[in-house]
Amino acid sequence: MRKIVVSLIIGLGPHFVWAQGVKPVSVSYENLMRCFPELQDEKLSFKVDLNRLKDIIDEKFVTSQSQLRQRKIHYLDAEKQGMNLILRTKFRGEKKMETELILQQVDAKGVVTDIKLTENQRINPKQDIINNFLLNSTIKSDEYSYNDTKLNDVVSTYRRNFKDIEEIELADKPNKRSILCENKSDLGIICTCSKK
């Protein structure tokens, strides 16, 4: 009988806490609060929403400069062949930057083969060159990766697919703390805190 009572307490405990008005808090949110308590938002406590988290980060830490690092479009071309079109930003010297275009063929097993491009296609490609590669294609994913430089020596990087944030990292160098939140397809949103 005692085992049944203990099992009921353990099994119904979370429901009892919920009934008492105390909402459960996710481990990811606890990690977020451990590193950045100034990002507190009750709407994130049960399940961290990365789009909302990015909005809160941008409100609390003003962005002075945002730089596209990479854009990767995975698509099926007109012949239904899997392809990757990658635009990567490279810095040459202090302020000079260039964009590199990489085109890849992806076979049915996921094996990636680079396609050789001319210098005009590869370095700082014009929009019509990019459009020609995507003509009559079906876009499967469109991932953007950004570096955000914030004020007061705070930096953020994030990656989004279409409009959804998939990963966001925030580092506060003066206070030596950082948080990384990722959308893991099998586990959901995972946030890890690091302090030095």
PDB file of N, CA, C and O in Angstrom, residues 102-160:
ATOM      1  N   ILE A 102      29.480  29.079 -53.682  1.00  0.00           N
ATOM      2  CA  ILE A 102      29.849  27.671 -53.782  1.00  0.00           C
ATOM      3  C   ILE A 102      28.601  26.927 -54.229  1.00  0.00           C
ATOM      4  O   ILE A 102      27.521  27.111 -53.662  1.00  0.00           O
ATOM      5  N   LEU A 103      28.744  26.089 -55.251  1.00  0.00           N
ATOM      6  CA  LEU A 103      27.627  25.298 -55.751  1.00  0.00           C
ATOM      7  C   LEU A 103      27.975  23.824 -55.568  1.00  0.00           C
ATOM      8  O   LEU A 103      29.080  23.396 -55.909  1.00  0.00           O
ATOM      9  N   GLN A 104      27.047  23.067 -54.994  1.00  0.00           N
ATOM     10  CA  GLN A 104      27.295  21.656 -54.711  1.00  0.00           C
ATOM     11  C   GLN A 104      26.133  20.801 -55.205  1.00  0.00           C
ATOM     12  O   GLN A 104      24.969  21.204 -55.104  1.00  0.00           O
ATOM     13  N   GLN A 105      26.473  19.631 -55.685  1.00  0.00           N
ATOM     14  CA  GLN A 105      25.467  18.641 -56.064  1.00  0.00           C
ATOM     15  C   GLN A 105      25.363  17.647 -54.911  1.00  0.00           C
ATOM     16  O   GLN A 105      26.382  17.236 -54.349  1.00  0.00           O
ATOM     17  N   VAL A 106      24.146  17.275 -54.543  1.00  0.00           N
ATOM     18  CA  VAL A 106      23.927  16.344 -53.434  1.00  0.00           C
ATOM     19  C   VAL A 106      23.181  15.135 -53.992  1.00  0.00           C
ATOM     20  O   VAL A 106      22.058  15.259 -54.480  1.00  0.00           O
ATOM     21  N   ASP A 107      23.824  13.953 -53.926  1.00  0.00           N
ATOM     22  CA  ASP A 107      23.158  12.768 -54.488  1.00  0.00           C
ATOM     23  C   ASP A 107      22.161  12.183 -53.486  1.00  0.00           C
ATOM     24  O   ASP A 107      22.006  12.675 -52.372  1.00  0.00           O
ATOM     25  N   ALA A 108      21.481  11.118 -53.883  1.00  0.00           N
ATOM     26  CA  ALA A 108      20.421  10.511 -53.070  1.00  0.00           C
ATOM     27  C   ALA A 108      20.931   9.999 -51.724  1.00  0.00           C
ATOM     28  O   ALA A 108      20.174   9.922 -50.754  1.00  0.00           O
ATOM     29  N   LYS A 109      22.229   9.672 -51.644  1.00  0.00           N
ATOM     30  CA  LYS A 109      22.804   9.183 -50.388  1.00  0.00           C
ATOM     31  C   LYS A 109      23.364  10.311 -49.528  1.00  0.00           C
ATOM     32  O   LYS A 109      23.918  10.065 -48.464  1.00  0.00           O
ATOM     33  N   GLY A 110      23.267  11.539 -50.014  1.00  0.00           N
ATOM     34  CA  GLY A 110      23.759  12.689 -49.253  1.00  0.00           C
ATOM     35  C   GLY A 110      25.204  13.040 -49.529  1.00  0.00           C
ATOM     36  O   GLY A 110      25.777  13.897 -48.854  1.00  0.00           O
ATOM     37  N   VAL A 111      25.820  12.377 -50.518  1.00  0.00           N
ATOM     38  CA  VAL A 111      27.210  12.675 -50.874  1.00  0.00           C
ATOM     39  C   VAL A 111      27.239  14.002 -51.632  1.00  0.00           C
ATOM     40  O   VAL A 111      26.502  14.212 -52.591  1.00  0.00           O
ATOM     41  N   VAL A 112      28.118  14.909 -51.180  1.00  0.00           N
ATOM     42  CA  VAL A 112      28.197  16.256 -51.739  1.00  0.00           C
ATOM     43  C   VAL A 112      29.406  16.362 -52.667  1.00  0.00           C
ATOM     44  O   VAL A 112      30.515  15.948 -52.315  1.00  0.00           O
ATOM     45  N   THR A 113      29.177  16.915 -53.877  1.00  0.00           N
ATOM     46  CA  THR A 113      30.246  17.131 -54.855  1.00  0.00           C
ATOM     47  C   THR A 113      30.246  18.595 -55.256  1.00  0.00           C
ATOM     48  O   THR A 113      29.212  19.126 -55.678  1.00  0.00           O
ATOM     49  N   ASP A 114      31.407  19.262 -55.104  1.00  0.00           N
ATOM     50  CA  ASP A 114      31.518  20.659 -55.521  1.00  0.00           C
ATOM     51  C   ASP A 114      31.485  20.764 -57.037  1.00  0.00           C
ATOM     52  O   ASP A 114      32.089  19.951 -57.734  1.00  0.00           O
ATOM     53  N   ILE A 115      30.792  21.796 -57.531  1.00  0.00           N
ATOM     54  CA  ILE A 115      30.731  22.069 -58.965  1.00  0.00           C
ATOM     55  C   ILE A 115      31.660  23.243 -59.256  1.00  0.00           C
ATOM     56  O   ILE A 115      31.589  24.278 -58.575  1.00  0.00           O
ATOM     57  N   LYS A 116      32.541  23.053 -60.237  1.00  0.00           N
ATOM     58  CA  LYS A 116      33.519  24.094 -60.573  1.00  0.00           C
ATOM     59  C   LYS A 116      32.814  25.288 -61.208  1.00  0.00           C
ATOM     60  O   LYS A 116      32.000  25.138 -62.104  1.00  0.00           O
ATOM     61  N   LEU A 117      33.140  26.476 -60.714  1.00  0.00           N
ATOM     62  CA  LEU A 117      32.564  27.723 -61.216  1.00  0.00           C
ATOM     63  C   LEU A 117      33.662  28.619 -61.771  1.00  0.00           C
ATOM     64  O   LEU A 117      34.831  28.509 -61.379  1.00  0.00           O
ATOM     65  N   THR A 118      33.289  29.522 -62.671  1.00  0.00           N
ATOM     66  CA  THR A 118      34.251  30.506 -63.171  1.00  0.00           C
ATOM     67  C   THR A 118      34.524  31.535 -62.085  1.00  0.00           C
ATOM     68  O   THR A 118      33.753  31.660 -61.125  1.00  0.00           O
ATOM     69  N   GLU A 119      35.582  32.312 -62.233  1.00  0.00           N
ATOM     70  CA  GLU A 119      35.931  33.350 -61.259  1.00  0.00           C
ATOM     71  C   GLU A 119      34.791  34.371 -61.117  1.00  0.00           C
ATOM     72  O   GLU A 119      34.470  34.795 -60.016  1.00  0.00           O
ATOM     73  N   ASN A 120      34.162  34.756 -62.246  1.00  0.00           N
ATOM     74  CA  ASN A 120      33.052  35.725 -62.208  1.00  0.00           C
ATOM     75  C   ASN A 120      31.833  35.176 -61.485  1.00  0.00           C
ATOM     76  O   ASN A 120      31.098  35.929 -60.846  1.00  0.00           O
ATOM     77  N   GLN A 121      31.612  33.874 -61.596  1.00  0.00           N
ATOM     78  CA  GLN A 121      30.491  33.257 -60.884  1.00  0.00           C
ATOM     79  C   GLN A 121      30.812  33.094 -59.406  1.00  0.00           C
ATOM     80  O   GLN A 121      29.924  33.262 -58.563  1.00  0.00           O
ATOM     81  N   ARG A 122      32.044  32.784 -59.103  1.00  0.00           N
ATOM     82  CA  ARG A 122      32.433  32.414 -57.739  1.00  0.00           C
ATOM     83  C   ARG A 122      32.649  33.601 -56.806  1.00  0.00           C
ATOM     84  O   ARG A 122      32.229  33.576 -55.651  1.00  0.00           O
ATOM     85  N   ILE A 123      33.312  34.650 -57.269  1.00  0.00           N
ATOM     86  CA  ILE A 123      33.650  35.784 -56.398  1.00  0.00           C
ATOM     87  C   ILE A 123      32.713  36.962 -56.670  1.00  0.00           C
ATOM     88  O   ILE A 123      32.585  37.407 -57.811  1.00  0.00           O
ATOM     89  N   ASN A 124      32.061  37.435 -55.627  1.00  0.00           N
ATOM     90  CA  ASN A 124      31.098  38.538 -55.702  1.00  0.00           C
ATOM     91  C   ASN A 124      30.118  38.373 -56.870  1.00  0.00           C
ATOM     92  O   ASN A 124      30.036  39.217 -57.760  1.00  0.00           O
ATOM     93  N   PRO A 125      29.357  37.277 -56.856  1.00  0.00           N
ATOM     94  CA  PRO A 125      28.457  37.019 -57.990  1.00  0.00           C
ATOM     95  C   PRO A 125      27.327  38.048 -58.047  1.00  0.00           C
ATOM     96  O   PRO A 125      26.839  38.512 -57.022  1.00  0.00           O
ATOM     97  N   LYS A 126      26.927  38.380 -59.267  1.00  0.00           N
ATOM     98  CA  LYS A 126      25.787  39.274 -59.460  1.00  0.00           C
ATOM     99  C   LYS A 126      24.503  38.482 -59.198  1.00  0.00           C
ATOM    100  O   LYS A 126      24.476  37.254 -59.298  1.00  0.00           O
ATOM    101  N   GLN A 127      23.432  39.207 -58.884  1.00  0.00           N
ATOM    102  CA  GLN A 127      22.168  38.559 -58.541  1.00  0.00           C
ATOM    103  C   GLN A 127      21.632  37.692 -59.680  1.00  0.00           C
ATOM    104  O   GLN A 127      21.073  36.631 -59.444  1.00  0.00           O
ATOM    105  N   ASP A 128      21.842  38.102 -60.934  1.00  0.00           N
ATOM    106  CA  ASP A 128      21.314  37.306 -62.050  1.00  0.00           C
ATOM    107  C   ASP A 128      22.011  35.950 -62.168  1.00  0.00           C
ATOM    108  O   ASP A 128      21.407  34.966 -62.601  1.00  0.00           O
ATOM    109  N   ILE A 129      23.273  35.865 -61.754  1.00  0.00           N
ATOM    110  CA  ILE A 129      23.983  34.578 -61.744  1.00  0.00           C
ATOM    111  C   ILE A 129      23.334  33.645 -60.722  1.00  0.00           C
ATOM    112  O   ILE A 129      23.062  32.472 -61.000  1.00  0.00           O
ATOM    113  N   ILE A 130      23.073  34.186 -59.532  1.00  0.00           N
ATOM    114  CA  ILE A 130      22.425  33.393 -58.471  1.00  0.00           C
ATOM    115  C   ILE A 130      21.040  32.960 -58.933  1.00  0.00           C
ATOM    116  O   ILE A 130      20.656  31.796 -58.780  1.00  0.00           O
ATOM    117  N   ASN A 131      20.279  33.891 -59.518  1.00  0.00           N
ATOM    118  CA  ASN A 131      18.924  33.582 -59.987  1.00  0.00           C
ATOM    119  C   ASN A 131      18.925  32.475 -61.041  1.00  0.00           C
ATOM    120  O   ASN A 131      18.024  31.631 -61.053  1.00  0.00           O
ATOM    121  N   ASN A 132      19.931  32.468 -61.919  1.00  0.00           N
ATOM    122  CA  ASN A 132      20.007  31.431 -62.961  1.00  0.00           C
ATOM    123  C   ASN A 132      20.145  30.033 -62.364  1.00  0.00           C
ATOM    124  O   ASN A 132      19.577  29.074 -62.873  1.00  0.00           O
ATOM    125  N   PHE A 133      20.934  29.918 -61.281  1.00  0.00           N
ATOM    126  CA  PHE A 133      21.096  28.614 -60.636  1.00  0.00           C
ATOM    127  C   PHE A 133      19.788  28.155 -59.986  1.00  0.00           C
ATOM    128  O   PHE A 133      19.519  26.955 -59.908  1.00  0.00           O
ATOM    129  N   LEU A 134      18.985  29.099 -59.518  1.00  0.00           N
ATOM    130  CA  LEU A 134      17.749  28.764 -58.803  1.00  0.00           C
ATOM    131  C   LEU A 134      16.518  28.724 -59.703  1.00  0.00           C
ATOM    132  O   LEU A 134      15.418  28.451 -59.227  1.00  0.00           O
ATOM    133  N   LEU A 135      16.692  28.961 -60.985  1.00  0.00           N
ATOM    134  CA  LEU A 135      15.588  28.995 -61.934  1.00  0.00           C
ATOM    135  C   LEU A 135      14.862  27.645 -61.978  1.00  0.00           C
ATOM    136  O   LEU A 135      15.482  26.593 -62.069  1.00  0.00           O
ATOM    137  N   ASN A 136      13.545  27.679 -61.863  1.00  0.00           N
ATOM    138  CA  ASN A 136      12.683  26.481 -61.884  1.00  0.00           C
ATOM    139  C   ASN A 136      13.043  25.460 -60.803  1.00  0.00           C
ATOM    140  O   ASN A 136      12.896  24.258 -60.999  1.00  0.00           O
ATOM    141  N   SER A 137      13.533  25.943 -59.671  1.00  0.00           N
ATOM    142  CA  SER A 137      13.924  25.027 -58.590  1.00  0.00           C
ATOM    143  C   SER A 137      12.857  25.009 -57.497  1.00  0.00           C
ATOM    144  O   SER A 137      11.982  25.864 -57.444  1.00  0.00           O
ATOM    145  N   THR A 138      12.966  24.008 -56.631  1.00  0.00           N
ATOM    146  CA  THR A 138      12.114  23.908 -55.443  1.00  0.00           C
ATOM    147  C   THR A 138      13.019  24.051 -54.227  1.00  0.00           C
ATOM    148  O   THR A 138      13.862  23.182 -53.968  1.00  0.00           O
ATOM    149  N   ILE A 139      12.866  25.138 -53.489  1.00  0.00           N
ATOM    150  CA  ILE A 139      13.730  25.399 -52.335  1.00  0.00           C
ATOM    151  C   ILE A 139      13.229  24.601 -51.137  1.00  0.00           C
ATOM    152  O   ILE A 139      12.079  24.713 -50.728  1.00  0.00           O
ATOM    153  N   LYS A 140      14.124  23.783 -50.586  1.00  0.00           N
ATOM    154  CA  LYS A 140      13.806  22.943 -49.429  1.00  0.00           C
ATOM    155  C   LYS A 140      14.158  23.632 -48.111  1.00  0.00           C
ATOM    156  O   LYS A 140      13.452  23.480 -47.121  1.00  0.00           O
ATOM    157  N   SER A 141      15.286  24.322 -48.082  1.00  0.00           N
ATOM    158  CA  SER A 141      15.677  25.074 -46.883  1.00  0.00           C
ATOM    159  C   SER A 141      16.504  26.274 -47.317  1.00  0.00           C
ATOM    160  O   SER A 141      17.136  26.261 -48.372  1.00  0.00           O
ATOM    161  N   ASP A 142      16.448  27.317 -46.493  1.00  0.00           N
ATOM    162  CA  ASP A 142      17.165  28.556 -46.783  1.00  0.00           C
ATOM    163  C   ASP A 142      17.723  29.062 -45.460  1.00  0.00           C
ATOM    164  O   ASP A 142      17.031  29.737 -44.698  1.00  0.00           O
ATOM    165  N   GLU A 143      18.965  28.684 -45.152  1.00  0.00           N
ATOM    166  CA  GLU A 143      19.580  29.000 -43.865  1.00  0.00           C
ATOM    167  C   GLU A 143      20.483  30.220 -43.966  1.00  0.00           C
ATOM    168  O   GLU A 143      21.308  30.310 -44.876  1.00  0.00           O
ATOM    169  N   TYR A 144      20.312  31.125 -43.009  1.00  0.00           N
ATOM    170  CA  TYR A 144      21.153  32.317 -42.898  1.00  0.00           C
ATOM    171  C   TYR A 144      21.902  32.249 -41.577  1.00  0.00           C
ATOM    172  O   TYR A 144      21.321  31.916 -40.545  1.00  0.00           O
ATOM    173  N   SER A 145      23.179  32.596 -41.589  1.00  0.00           N
ATOM    174  CA  SER A 145      23.967  32.715 -40.358  1.00  0.00           C
ATOM    175  C   SER A 145      24.477  34.149 -40.255  1.00  0.00           C
ATOM    176  O   SER A 145      25.035  34.673 -41.219  1.00  0.00           O
ATOM    177  N   TYR A 146      24.276  34.762 -39.095  1.00  0.00           N
ATOM    178  CA  TYR A 146      24.665  36.156 -38.884  1.00  0.00           C
ATOM    179  C   TYR A 146      25.577  36.306 -37.679  1.00  0.00           C
ATOM    180  O   TYR A 146      25.480  35.546 -36.717  1.00  0.00           O
ATOM    181  N   ASN A 147      26.440  37.321 -37.733  1.00  0.00           N
ATOM    182  CA  ASN A 147      27.178  37.818 -36.573  1.00  0.00           C
ATOM    183  C   ASN A 147      26.572  39.160 -36.209  1.00  0.00           C
ATOM    184  O   ASN A 147      26.479  40.041 -37.064  1.00  0.00           O
ATOM    185  N   ASP A 148      26.162  39.315 -34.968  1.00  0.00           N
ATOM    186  CA  ASP A 148      25.667  40.599 -34.474  1.00  0.00           C
ATOM    187  C   ASP A 148      26.655  41.139 -33.456  1.00  0.00           C
ATOM    188  O   ASP A 148      26.919  40.479 -32.444  1.00  0.00           O
ATOM    189  N   THR A 149      27.192  42.317 -33.726  1.00  0.00           N
ATOM    190  CA  THR A 149      28.046  42.982 -32.747  1.00  0.00           C
ATOM    191  C   THR A 149      27.148  43.899 -31.943  1.00  0.00           C
ATOM    192  O   THR A 149      26.458  44.753 -32.497  1.00  0.00           O
ATOM    193  N   LYS A 150      27.148  43.692 -30.639  1.00  0.00           N
ATOM    194  CA  LYS A 150      26.321  44.492 -29.737  1.00  0.00           C
ATOM    195  C   LYS A 150      27.204  45.554 -29.082  1.00  0.00           C
ATOM    196  O   LYS A 150      28.424  45.541 -29.213  1.00  0.00           O
ATOM    197  N   LEU A 151      26.575  46.465 -28.362  1.00  0.00           N
ATOM    198  CA  LEU A 151      27.332  47.462 -27.615  1.00  0.00           C
ATOM    199  C   LEU A 151      27.954  46.816 -26.372  1.00  0.00           C
ATOM    200  O   LEU A 151      27.540  45.743 -25.944  1.00  0.00           O
ATOM    201  N   ASN A 152      28.938  47.465 -25.795  1.00  0.00           N
ATOM    202  CA  ASN A 152      29.585  47.032 -24.543  1.00  0.00           C
ATOM    203  C   ASN A 152      30.237  45.655 -24.647  1.00  0.00           C
ATOM    204  O   ASN A 152      30.191  44.858 -23.713  1.00  0.00           O
ATOM    205  N   ASP A 153      30.835  45.348 -25.820  1.00  0.00           N
ATOM    206  CA  ASP A 153      31.613  44.120 -26.001  1.00  0.00           C
ATOM    207  C   ASP A 153      30.783  42.843 -25.829  1.00  0.00           C
ATOM    208  O   ASP A 153      31.245  41.848 -25.282  1.00  0.00           O
ATOM    209  N   VAL A 154      29.544  42.886 -26.306  1.00  0.00           N
ATOM    210  CA  VAL A 154      28.671  41.712 -26.322  1.00  0.00           C
ATOM    211  C   VAL A 154      28.504  41.301 -27.782  1.00  0.00           C
ATOM    212  O   VAL A 154      28.359  42.154 -28.649  1.00  0.00           O
ATOM    213  N   VAL A 155      28.570  39.997 -28.054  1.00  0.00           N
ATOM    214  CA  VAL A 155      28.409  39.507 -29.427  1.00  0.00           C
ATOM    215  C   VAL A 155      27.359  38.404 -29.461  1.00  0.00           C
ATOM    216  O   VAL A 155      27.166  37.689 -28.485  1.00  0.00           O
ATOM    217  N   SER A 156      26.719  38.288 -30.603  1.00  0.00           N
ATOM    218  CA  SER A 156      25.703  37.265 -30.785  1.00  0.00           C
ATOM    219  C   SER A 156      25.846  36.689 -32.190  1.00  0.00           C
ATOM    220  O   SER A 156      26.162  37.409 -33.132  1.00  0.00           O
ATOM    221  N   THR A 157      25.645  35.400 -32.309  1.00  0.00           N
ATOM    222  CA  THR A 157      25.549  34.762 -33.618  1.00  0.00           C
ATOM    223  C   THR A 157      24.228  34.017 -33.632  1.00  0.00           C
ATOM    224  O   THR A 157      23.769  33.529 -32.590  1.00  0.00           O
ATOM    225  N   TYR A 158      23.625  33.967 -34.800  1.00  0.00           N
ATOM    226  CA  TYR A 158      22.403  33.187 -34.902  1.00  0.00           C
ATOM    227  C   TYR A 158      22.252  32.632 -36.303  1.00  0.00           C
ATOM    228  O   TYR A 158      22.834  33.131 -37.251  1.00  0.00           O
ATOM    229  N   ARG A 159      21.469  31.566 -36.381  1.00  0.00           N
ATOM    230  CA  ARG A 159      21.200  30.897 -37.652  1.00  0.00           C
ATOM    231  C   ARG A 159      19.699  30.713 -37.766  1.00  0.00           C
ATOM    232  O   ARG A 159      19.038  30.289 -36.816  1.00  0.00           O
ATOM    233  N   ARG A 160      19.172  31.088 -38.924  1.00  0.00           N
ATOM    234  CA  ARG A 160      17.740  30.894 -39.135  1.00  0.00           C
ATOM    235  C   ARG A 160      17.491  30.168 -40.444  1.00  0.00           C
ATOM    236  O   ARG A 160      18.274  30.275 -41.381  1.00  0.00           O
TER     237      ARG A 160
END
